[in-house]
Amino acid sequence: MPPELQPPAPAEAQAETQAEKAEVQAYFESTGFERWNRIYSDSEEVNRVQRNIRIGHQKTVDAVLAWLQQQGDLSSRSFCDAGCGVGSLSLPLAALGAGSIAASDLSAAMVAEASRRATEAGLASGRLSFTASDLESLQGRYDTVICLDVFIHYPQAAAEAMVKHLAAMAERQLIVSFAPYTPLLAVLKQIGQLFPGPSKTTRAYTLREDGIVAAAASAGFRPVHRSLNQAPFYFSRLIAFERDPA
């Protein structure tokens, strides 16, 4: 295999991952926070691309909330919202009466905004907690672990490892979303139409669904629900996994 095609050594890969995480964190503590806080709000100060991303992300959140409501008895369940952003999922989930929600995000600025929104909405309580943390550092056991639109920052191997890590924290259910790899989306990404520079300045990854499903299966989870939520400039595969009773 030519040197330029060989995968990086483990130490090199880990260093690259850490460097990219630092880049993402720095972005969401500065201009990224301002941009995405506007996108995930009712602000009119968004362009057409950002508005469509808002619509697409809300479709994903709404789908998750609908699934959870169909299952019923949210008050007896514990949830981990891994990569909570400004609370787009945590806040409506708390409003529906979830037993407890541990929400976290890599960006302290995002966490502070999510907490502010919870207080403003009258949802701040001991049942809803916010912490600044990367996904790798999360610990604990929850009925359901949810990670929405965060894997965009993870290449395939790292995303699969993260699925296994989050699955180890889930007693019953794991719900994840990611930008799915397809030849068409790969072409769109290459020509800059899927994730244009003015709307996003960190690297964006599309993931192969079979790898994500295999990673969950290795942790004892099977897919029970799938949907593809999209709007112009937003494509997200949403999969709900349940622990295999066998």
Coordinates of N, CA, C and O in Angstrom, one line a residue, residues 22-179:
A22 N -10.1 19.6 20.0 CA -9.7 20.9 20.5 C -10.2 22.0 19.5 O -10.7 23.1 19.9
E23 N -10.1 21.7 18.2 CA -10.6 22.6 17.2 C -12.1 22.8 17.3 O -12.6 23.9 17.2
V24 N -12.8 21.7 17.4 CA -14.3 21.8 17.5 C -14.7 22.6 18.8 O -15.6 23.4 18.8
Q25 N -14.0 22.3 19.9 CA -14.3 23.0 21.2 C -14.1 24.5 21.0 O -14.9 25.3 21.5
A26 N -12.9 24.8 20.4 CA -12.6 26.2 20.3 C -13.6 26.9 19.4 O -14.0 28.1 19.6
Y27 N -14.1 26.2 18.3 CA -15.1 26.8 17.4 C -16.4 27.1 18.1 O -17.0 28.1 18.0
F28 N -16.9 26.1 19.0 CA -18.1 26.3 19.6 C -18.1 27.2 20.9 O -19.1 27.5 21.5
E29 N -16.9 27.6 21.2 CA -16.8 28.5 22.3 C -16.7 29.9 21.8 O -16.6 30.9 22.6
S30 N -16.6 30.1 20.5 CA -16.5 31.4 19.9 C -17.5 31.7 18.8 O -18.7 31.7 19.1
T31 N -17.1 31.8 17.6 CA -18.0 32.1 16.5 C -19.0 31.0 16.3 O -20.2 31.3 15.9
G32 N -18.6 29.8 16.5 CA -19.5 28.7 16.3 C -20.7 28.7 17.3 O -21.9 28.4 16.9
F33 N -20.5 29.1 18.5 CA -21.6 29.3 19.5 C -22.6 30.3 19.0 O -23.8 30.1 19.0
E34 N -22.1 31.5 18.6 CA -23.0 32.5 18.1 C -23.8 32.1 17.0 O -25.0 32.3 16.9
R35 N -23.2 31.4 16.0 CA -23.9 30.9 14.8 C -24.9 29.9 15.1 O -26.1 30.0 14.7
W36 N -24.5 28.8 15.9 CA -25.5 27.7 16.1 C -26.5 28.1 17.2 O -27.6 27.5 17.2
N37 N -26.2 29.0 18.1 CA -27.2 29.5 19.0 C -28.3 30.2 18.2 O -29.5 30.1 18.6
R38 N -28.0 30.9 17.2 CA -29.0 31.5 16.3 C -29.8 30.5 15.6 O -31.0 30.6 15.5
I39 N -29.1 29.5 15.0 CA -29.8 28.4 14.3 C -30.8 27.7 15.1 O -31.9 27.5 14.7
Y40 N -30.4 27.3 16.3 CA -31.3 26.6 17.2 C -32.1 27.6 18.1 O -32.1 27.4 19.3
S41 N -32.7 28.5 17.5 CA -33.5 29.5 18.2 C -34.6 30.0 17.3 O -34.8 29.4 16.2
D42 N -35.3 31.0 17.7 CA -36.3 31.6 16.8 C -35.8 32.8 16.1 O -36.6 33.6 15.4
S43 N -34.5 33.1 16.1 CA -33.9 34.3 15.5 C -34.2 34.3 14.0 O -34.1 33.3 13.3
E44 N -34.5 35.5 13.5 CA -34.6 35.7 12.1 C -33.3 36.0 11.4 O -33.2 36.1 10.2
E45 N -32.2 36.1 12.2 CA -30.9 36.5 11.7 C -30.2 35.2 11.2 O -29.1 34.9 11.7
V46 N -30.8 34.5 10.3 CA -30.2 33.3 9.8 C -30.3 33.3 8.3 O -31.3 33.9 7.8
N47 N -29.4 32.8 7.5 CA -29.5 32.7 6.1 C -30.4 31.5 5.7 O -30.8 30.7 6.6
R48 N -30.5 31.3 4.4 CA -31.4 30.2 3.9 C -30.8 28.8 4.3 O -31.6 27.9 4.7
V49 N -29.5 28.6 4.2 CA -28.9 27.4 4.6 C -29.1 27.1 6.1 O -29.6 26.0 6.5
Q50 N -28.9 28.1 6.9 CA -29.0 27.9 8.4 C -30.5 27.6 8.7 O -30.8 26.8 9.6
R51 N -31.4 28.3 8.1 CA -32.8 28.1 8.4 C -33.2 26.6 8.0 O -34.0 26.0 8.8
N52 N -32.7 26.1 6.9 CA -33.0 24.7 6.6 C -32.4 23.7 7.5 O -32.9 22.7 7.8
I53 N -31.2 24.0 8.0 CA -30.6 23.2 9.0 C -31.4 23.2 10.3 O -31.6 22.1 10.9
R54 N -31.9 24.3 10.6 CA -32.8 24.4 11.8 C -34.0 23.5 11.6 O -34.4 22.7 12.5
I55 N -34.6 23.6 10.4 CA -35.8 22.8 10.1 C -35.5 21.3 10.2 O -36.2 20.5 10.8
G56 N -34.4 20.9 9.6 CA -34.0 19.5 9.6 C -33.7 18.9 11.0 O -34.1 17.8 11.3
H57 N -33.0 19.7 11.8 CA -32.6 19.3 13.1 C -33.9 19.1 14.0 O -34.0 18.2 14.7
Q58 N -34.8 20.1 13.8 CA -36.1 20.0 14.5 C -36.9 18.7 14.1 O -37.5 18.1 15.0
K59 N -36.8 18.3 12.9 CA -37.4 17.1 12.4 C -36.9 15.9 13.2 O -37.6 15.0 13.6
T60 N -35.5 15.9 13.4 CA -34.9 14.8 14.1 C -35.3 14.8 15.6 O -35.7 13.8 16.1
V61 N -35.3 16.0 16.2 CA -35.8 16.1 17.6 C -37.2 15.6 17.7 O -37.6 14.9 18.7
D62 N -38.1 16.1 16.9 CA -39.5 15.7 16.9 C -39.7 14.2 16.8 O -40.6 13.6 17.4
A63 N -38.9 13.6 15.9 CA -39.0 12.2 15.7 C -38.7 11.4 17.0 O -39.3 10.4 17.4
V64 N -37.6 11.9 17.7 CA -37.2 11.2 18.9 C -38.3 11.4 20.0 O -38.6 10.4 20.7
L65 N -38.8 12.6 20.1 CA -39.8 12.8 21.1 C -41.1 12.0 20.9 O -41.7 11.5 21.8
A66 N -41.4 11.8 19.6 CA -42.6 11.0 19.2 C -42.4 9.6 19.6 O -43.3 8.9 20.2
W67 N -41.2 9.0 19.3 CA -40.9 7.6 19.7 C -41.0 7.4 21.2 O -41.6 6.5 21.7
L68 N -40.4 8.4 21.9 CA -40.4 8.2 23.4 C -41.8 8.3 24.0 O -42.2 7.6 24.9
Q69 N -42.6 9.2 23.4 CA -44.0 9.4 23.9 C -44.8 8.1 23.6 O -45.7 7.7 24.4
Q70 N -44.5 7.5 22.5 CA -45.3 6.2 22.1 C -44.9 5.1 23.2 O -45.8 4.3 23.5
Q71 N -43.7 5.2 23.7 CA -43.4 4.1 24.7 C -44.0 4.4 26.0 O -44.2 3.5 26.8
G72 N -44.3 5.7 26.3 CA -45.0 6.0 27.6 C -44.2 6.0 28.8 O -43.0 5.6 28.8
D73 N -44.8 6.4 29.9 CA -44.2 6.4 31.2 C -42.8 7.0 31.3 O -41.8 6.4 31.8
L74 N -42.6 8.2 30.8 CA -41.3 8.9 30.8 C -40.9 9.2 32.2 O -39.7 9.3 32.4
S75 N -41.8 9.4 33.1 CA -41.5 9.8 34.4 C -40.7 8.8 35.2 O -40.0 9.2 36.2
S76 N -40.7 7.6 34.8 CA -39.9 6.6 35.5 C -38.6 6.3 34.9 O -37.8 5.4 35.3
R77 N -38.2 7.0 33.8 CA -37.0 6.7 33.1 C -35.9 7.8 33.2 O -36.2 9.0 33.4
S78 N -34.7 7.4 33.1 CA -33.6 8.3 33.1 C -33.0 8.4 31.7 O -32.9 7.4 31.0
F79 N -32.5 9.6 31.4 CA -32.0 9.9 30.1 C -30.6 10.6 30.1 O -30.4 11.4 31.0
C80 N -29.8 10.3 29.2 CA -28.6 11.0 29.0 C -28.6 11.6 27.6 O -28.8 10.9 26.6
D81 N -28.5 12.9 27.5 CA -28.5 13.7 26.3 C -27.1 14.1 26.0 O -26.6 15.1 26.5
A82 N -26.4 13.2 25.2 CA -25.0 13.4 25.0 C -24.7 14.3 23.8 O -25.1 14.0 22.7
G83 N -24.2 15.5 24.1 CA -24.0 16.5 23.0 C -25.3 17.3 22.9 O -25.9 17.4 21.9
C84 N -25.7 17.9 24.0 CA -27.0 18.5 24.1 C -27.2 19.8 23.4 O -28.3 20.3 23.2
G85 N -26.0 20.5 23.1 CA -26.1 21.8 22.5 C -26.8 22.8 23.4 O -26.5 22.8 24.6
V86 N -27.8 23.5 22.8 CA -28.5 24.5 23.6 C -29.8 23.9 24.3 O -30.6 24.7 24.7
G87 N -29.9 22.6 24.3 CA -31.0 22.0 25.0 C -32.2 21.7 24.1 O -33.4 21.6 24.6
S88 N -32.0 21.6 22.8 CA -33.1 21.4 21.8 C -33.9 20.1 22.1 O -35.1 20.1 21.9
L89 N -33.3 19.1 22.6 CA -34.0 17.9 23.0 C -34.3 17.9 24.5 O -35.4 17.5 24.9
S90 N -33.3 18.2 25.3 CA -33.5 18.1 26.8 C -34.6 18.9 27.3 O -35.4 18.4 28.2
L91 N -34.8 20.1 26.8 CA -35.9 21.0 27.4 C -37.3 20.4 27.1 O -38.1 20.3 28.0
P92 N -37.6 20.1 25.8 CA -38.9 19.5 25.6 C -39.1 18.1 26.3 O -40.2 17.8 26.7
L93 N -38.0 17.4 26.4 CA -38.1 16.1 27.1 C -38.4 16.3 28.6 O -39.3 15.6 29.2
A94 N -37.8 17.3 29.2 CA -38.2 17.7 30.6 C -39.6 18.1 30.7 O -40.3 17.8 31.6
A95 N -40.1 18.9 29.7 CA -41.4 19.4 29.7 C -42.4 18.3 29.6 O -43.6 18.4 30.1
L96 N -42.0 17.2 29.0 CA -42.9 16.0 28.9 C -42.9 15.1 30.2 O -43.6 14.2 30.2
G97 N -42.1 15.5 31.2 CA -42.1 14.8 32.4 C -41.1 13.7 32.6 O -41.3 12.8 33.4
A98 N -40.0 13.8 31.9 CA -39.0 12.7 32.0 C -38.5 12.7 33.4 O -38.4 13.7 34.1
G99 N -38.2 11.5 33.9 CA -37.8 11.3 35.3 C -36.5 12.0 35.6 O -36.5 12.7 36.6
S100 N -35.5 11.9 34.8 CA -34.3 12.6 35.0 C -33.5 12.7 33.7 O -33.6 11.8 32.9
I101 N -32.8 13.8 33.5 CA -32.1 14.0 32.3 C -30.7 14.6 32.6 O -30.6 15.6 33.3
A102 N -29.6 13.9 32.2 CA -28.3 14.3 32.4 C -27.8 14.8 31.0 O -27.6 14.0 30.1
A103 N -27.7 16.1 30.8 CA -27.4 16.7 29.5 C -26.0 17.2 29.6 O -25.6 17.8 30.6
S104 N -25.2 17.0 28.5 CA -23.8 17.5 28.5 C -23.4 17.9 27.1 O -24.0 17.5 26.1
D105 N -22.4 18.7 27.0 CA -21.9 19.2 25.7 C -20.4 19.5 25.9 O -20.0 20.0 27.0
L106 N -19.7 19.4 24.8 CA -18.3 19.7 24.8 C -18.1 21.2 25.1 O -17.1 21.6 25.7
S107 N -19.0 22.0 24.6 CA -18.9 23.5 24.7 C -19.5 24.0 26.0 O -20.7 23.8 26.2
A108 N -18.7 24.6 26.8 CA -19.3 25.3 28.1 C -20.3 26.4 27.7 O -21.2 26.6 28.5
A109 N -20.0 27.1 26.6 CA -21.0 28.1 26.2 C -22.3 27.6 25.8 O -23.4 28.1 26.2
M110 N -22.3 26.4 25.2 CA -23.6 25.8 24.8 C -24.3 25.3 26.1 O -25.5 25.5 26.2
V111 N -23.6 24.7 27.0 CA -24.2 24.3 28.3 C -24.8 25.4 29.1 O -25.9 25.3 29.6
A112 N -24.1 26.6 29.1 CA -24.6 27.7 29.8 C -25.9 28.2 29.2 O -26.8 28.6 29.9
E113 N -25.9 28.2 27.8 CA -27.1 28.7 27.2 C -28.3 27.7 27.4 O -29.4 28.1 27.6
A114 N -28.0 26.4 27.4 CA -29.0 25.4 27.6 C -29.6 25.6 29.0 O -30.8 25.5 29.2
S115 N -28.7 25.8 30.0 CA -29.2 26.0 31.4 C -30.0 27.3 31.5 O -31.1 27.3 32.2
R116 N -29.6 28.4 30.8 CA -30.3 29.6 30.8 C -31.7 29.4 30.2 O -32.7 29.9 30.8
R117 N -31.8 28.7 29.1 CA -33.1 28.4 28.5 C -34.0 27.6 29.4 O -35.2 27.8 29.4
A118 N -33.4 26.7 30.1 CA -34.2 25.8 31.0 C -34.8 26.7 32.1 O -36.0 26.5 32.5
T119 N -34.0 27.6 32.7 CA -34.5 28.5 33.7 C -35.6 29.4 33.2 O -36.6 29.6 33.9
E120 N -35.4 29.9 32.0 CA -36.3 30.8 31.4 C -37.7 30.1 31.2 O -38.7 30.7 31.3
A121 N -37.6 28.8 30.8 CA -38.8 28.1 30.5 C -39.4 27.5 31.8 O -40.4 26.8 31.7
G122 N -38.8 27.7 33.0 CA -39.3 27.2 34.2 C -39.1 25.7 34.3 O -39.8 25.0 35.0
L123 N -38.1 25.2 33.7 CA -37.8 23.7 33.7 C -36.6 23.4 34.5 O -36.2 22.2 34.6
A124 N -35.9 24.4 35.1 CA -34.7 24.1 35.9 C -35.1 23.4 37.2 O -35.9 23.9 38.0
S125 N -34.6 22.2 37.4 CA -34.9 21.5 38.6 C -33.8 20.4 38.8 O -33.0 20.2 38.0
G126 N -33.9 19.7 39.9 CA -33.0 18.6 40.1 C -33.1 17.5 39.2 O -32.2 16.6 39.1
R127 N -34.2 17.4 38.4 CA -34.4 16.3 37.4 C -33.6 16.6 36.1 O -33.4 15.7 35.3
L128 N -33.2 17.8 35.9 CA -32.5 18.2 34.7 C -31.1 18.9 35.1 O -31.1 19.9 35.7
S129 N -30.0 18.3 34.6 CA -28.7 18.8 35.0 C -27.9 19.0 33.7 O -28.0 18.2 32.7
F130 N -27.1 20.0 33.7 CA -26.2 20.3 32.5 C -24.7 20.3 33.0 O -24.4 20.9 34.0
T131 N -23.9 19.7 32.2 CA -22.5 19.7 32.5 C -21.7 19.8 31.2 O -22.2 19.4 30.1
A132 N -20.5 20.4 31.3 CA -19.6 20.5 30.1 C -18.7 19.3 30.1 O -17.9 19.1 31.1
S133 N -18.8 18.5 29.1 CA -18.0 17.3 29.0 C -17.9 16.8 27.6 O -18.9 16.9 26.8
D134 N -16.8 16.2 27.2 CA -16.8 15.5 25.9 C -17.4 14.1 26.0 O -17.6 13.6 27.1
L135 N -17.8 13.5 24.9 CA -18.5 12.2 24.9 C -17.6 11.2 25.6 O -18.1 10.3 26.3
E136 N -16.3 11.2 25.3 CA -15.4 10.2 25.8 C -15.4 10.1 27.4 O -15.1 9.0 27.9
S137 N -15.7 11.2 28.0 CA -15.6 11.3 29.5 C -16.9 11.0 30.2 O -16.9 10.9 31.4
L138 N -18.0 10.8 29.4 CA -19.3 10.5 30.0 C -19.3 9.1 30.7 O -18.7 8.2 30.2
Q139 N -19.9 9.1 31.8 CA -20.0 7.8 32.6 C -21.4 7.8 33.2 O -22.2 8.7 33.1
G140 N -21.7 6.6 33.8 CA -23.0 6.4 34.4 C -23.9 5.4 33.7 O -23.5 4.9 32.6
R141 N -25.1 5.2 34.2 CA -26.0 4.2 33.7 C -27.4 4.9 33.5 O -27.8 5.6 34.5
Y142 N -28.0 4.8 32.4 CA -29.3 5.5 32.1 C -30.2 4.5 31.4 O -29.7 3.6 30.7
D143 N -31.5 4.7 31.6 CA -32.4 3.9 30.8 C -32.2 4.1 29.3 O -32.1 3.1 28.5
T144 N -32.0 5.3 28.9 CA -31.9 5.7 27.5 C -30.8 6.7 27.3 O -30.8 7.7 28.0
V145 N -29.9 6.4 26.3 CA -28.8 7.4 26.0 C -29.1 7.9 24.6 O -29.4 7.1 23.6
I146 N -29.1 9.2 24.4 CA -29.4 9.8 23.1 C -28.3 10.7 22.7 O -27.7 11.5 23.5
C147 N -27.9 10.6 21.4 CA -26.8 11.4 20.9 C -27.2 11.9 19.5 O -27.2 11.1 18.5
L148 N -27.6 13.1 19.3 CA -28.2 13.6 18.1 C -27.2 14.6 17.4 O -26.8 15.6 18.0
D149 N -26.9 14.3 16.1 CA -26.2 15.2 15.2 C -24.9 15.6 15.8 O -24.4 16.8 15.5
V150 N -24.2 14.7 16.5 CA -22.9 15.0 17.1 C -21.8 14.3 16.3 O -20.7 14.7 16.2
F151 N -22.2 13.1 15.7 CA -21.2 12.3 15.0 C -20.7 12.9 13.8 O -19.8 12.4 13.1
I152 N -21.2 14.1 13.4 CA -20.7 14.8 12.3 C -19.3 15.2 12.5 O -18.5 15.5 11.5
H153 N -18.8 15.2 13.8 CA -17.5 15.6 14.1 C -16.6 14.4 14.2 O -15.4 14.5 14.6
Y154 N -17.1 13.2 14.0 CA -16.3 11.9 14.2 C -16.1 11.2 12.9 O -17.1 10.9 12.2
P155 N -14.9 10.8 12.5 CA -14.7 9.9 11.4 C -15.3 8.5 11.7 O -15.6 8.2 12.9
Q156 N -15.3 7.6 10.8 CA -16.0 6.3 10.9 C -15.6 5.5 12.1 O -16.4 5.1 13.0
A157 N -14.3 5.3 12.2 CA -13.8 4.4 13.3 C -14.1 5.0 14.7 O -14.5 4.3 15.6
A158 N -13.9 6.3 14.8 CA -14.1 7.0 16.1 C -15.6 7.0 16.4 O -16.0 6.8 17.6
A159 N -16.4 7.2 15.4 CA -17.9 7.1 15.7 C -18.3 5.8 16.1 O -19.2 5.6 17.0
E160 N -17.8 4.7 15.5 CA -18.2 3.4 15.9 C -17.7 3.1 17.3 O -18.5 2.5 18.1
A161 N -16.5 3.6 17.7 CA -16.1 3.4 19.1 C -17.0 4.1 20.0 O -17.3 3.7 21.2
M162 N -17.4 5.3 19.6 CA -18.3 6.1 20.5 C -19.7 5.4 20.7 O -20.3 5.5 21.7
V163 N -20.2 4.8 19.6 CA -21.4 4.1 19.7 C -21.3 3.0 20.8 O -22.2 2.8 21.7
K164 N -20.2 2.3 20.8 CA -20.0 1.2 21.8 C -19.9 1.8 23.2 O -20.4 1.3 24.2
H165 N -19.2 3.0 23.3 CA -19.1 3.6 24.6 C -20.5 4.1 25.2 O -20.8 3.8 26.3
L166 N -21.2 4.7 24.3 CA -22.6 5.2 24.7 C -23.5 4.0 25.0 O -24.3 4.0 26.0
A167 N -23.4 2.9 24.2 CA -24.2 1.7 24.5 C -23.9 1.1 25.8 O -24.8 0.6 26.5
A168 N -22.7 1.2 26.3 CA -22.3 0.6 27.6 C -23.0 1.4 28.7 O -23.1 0.9 29.8
M169 N -23.4 2.6 28.4 CA -24.1 3.4 29.4 C -25.6 3.2 29.4 O -26.3 3.7 30.3
A170 N -26.1 2.6 28.4 CA -27.6 2.5 28.2 C -28.1 1.1 28.7 O -27.6 0.1 28.3
E171 N -29.1 1.2 29.6 CA -29.6 -0.1 30.1 C -30.6 -0.7 29.1 O -30.8 -1.9 29.0
R172 N -31.4 0.2 28.4 CA -32.4 -0.3 27.5 C -32.4 0.2 26.1 O -32.6 -0.6 25.2
Q173 N -32.1 1.5 25.9 CA -32.2 2.0 24.6 C -31.1 3.0 24.3 O -30.7 3.8 25.2
L174 N -30.7 3.0 23.0 CA -29.7 3.9 22.5 C -30.3 4.6 21.2 O -30.7 3.8 20.4
I175 N -30.2 5.9 21.2 CA -30.7 6.6 20.0 C -29.7 7.5 19.5 O -29.1 8.3 20.2
V176 N -29.3 7.4 18.2 CA -28.3 8.2 17.6 C -28.7 8.7 16.2 O -29.5 8.1 15.6
S177 N -28.1 9.8 15.8 CA -28.3 10.3 14.5 C -27.0 10.7 13.9 O -26.1 11.1 14.6
F178 N -26.9 10.6 12.6 CA -25.6 11.0 11.9 C -25.9 11.2 10.5 O -26.9 10.9 9.9
A179 N -25.0 11.9 9.8 CA -25.1 12.2 8.4 C -24.7 10.9 7.6 O -23.5 10.5 7.8

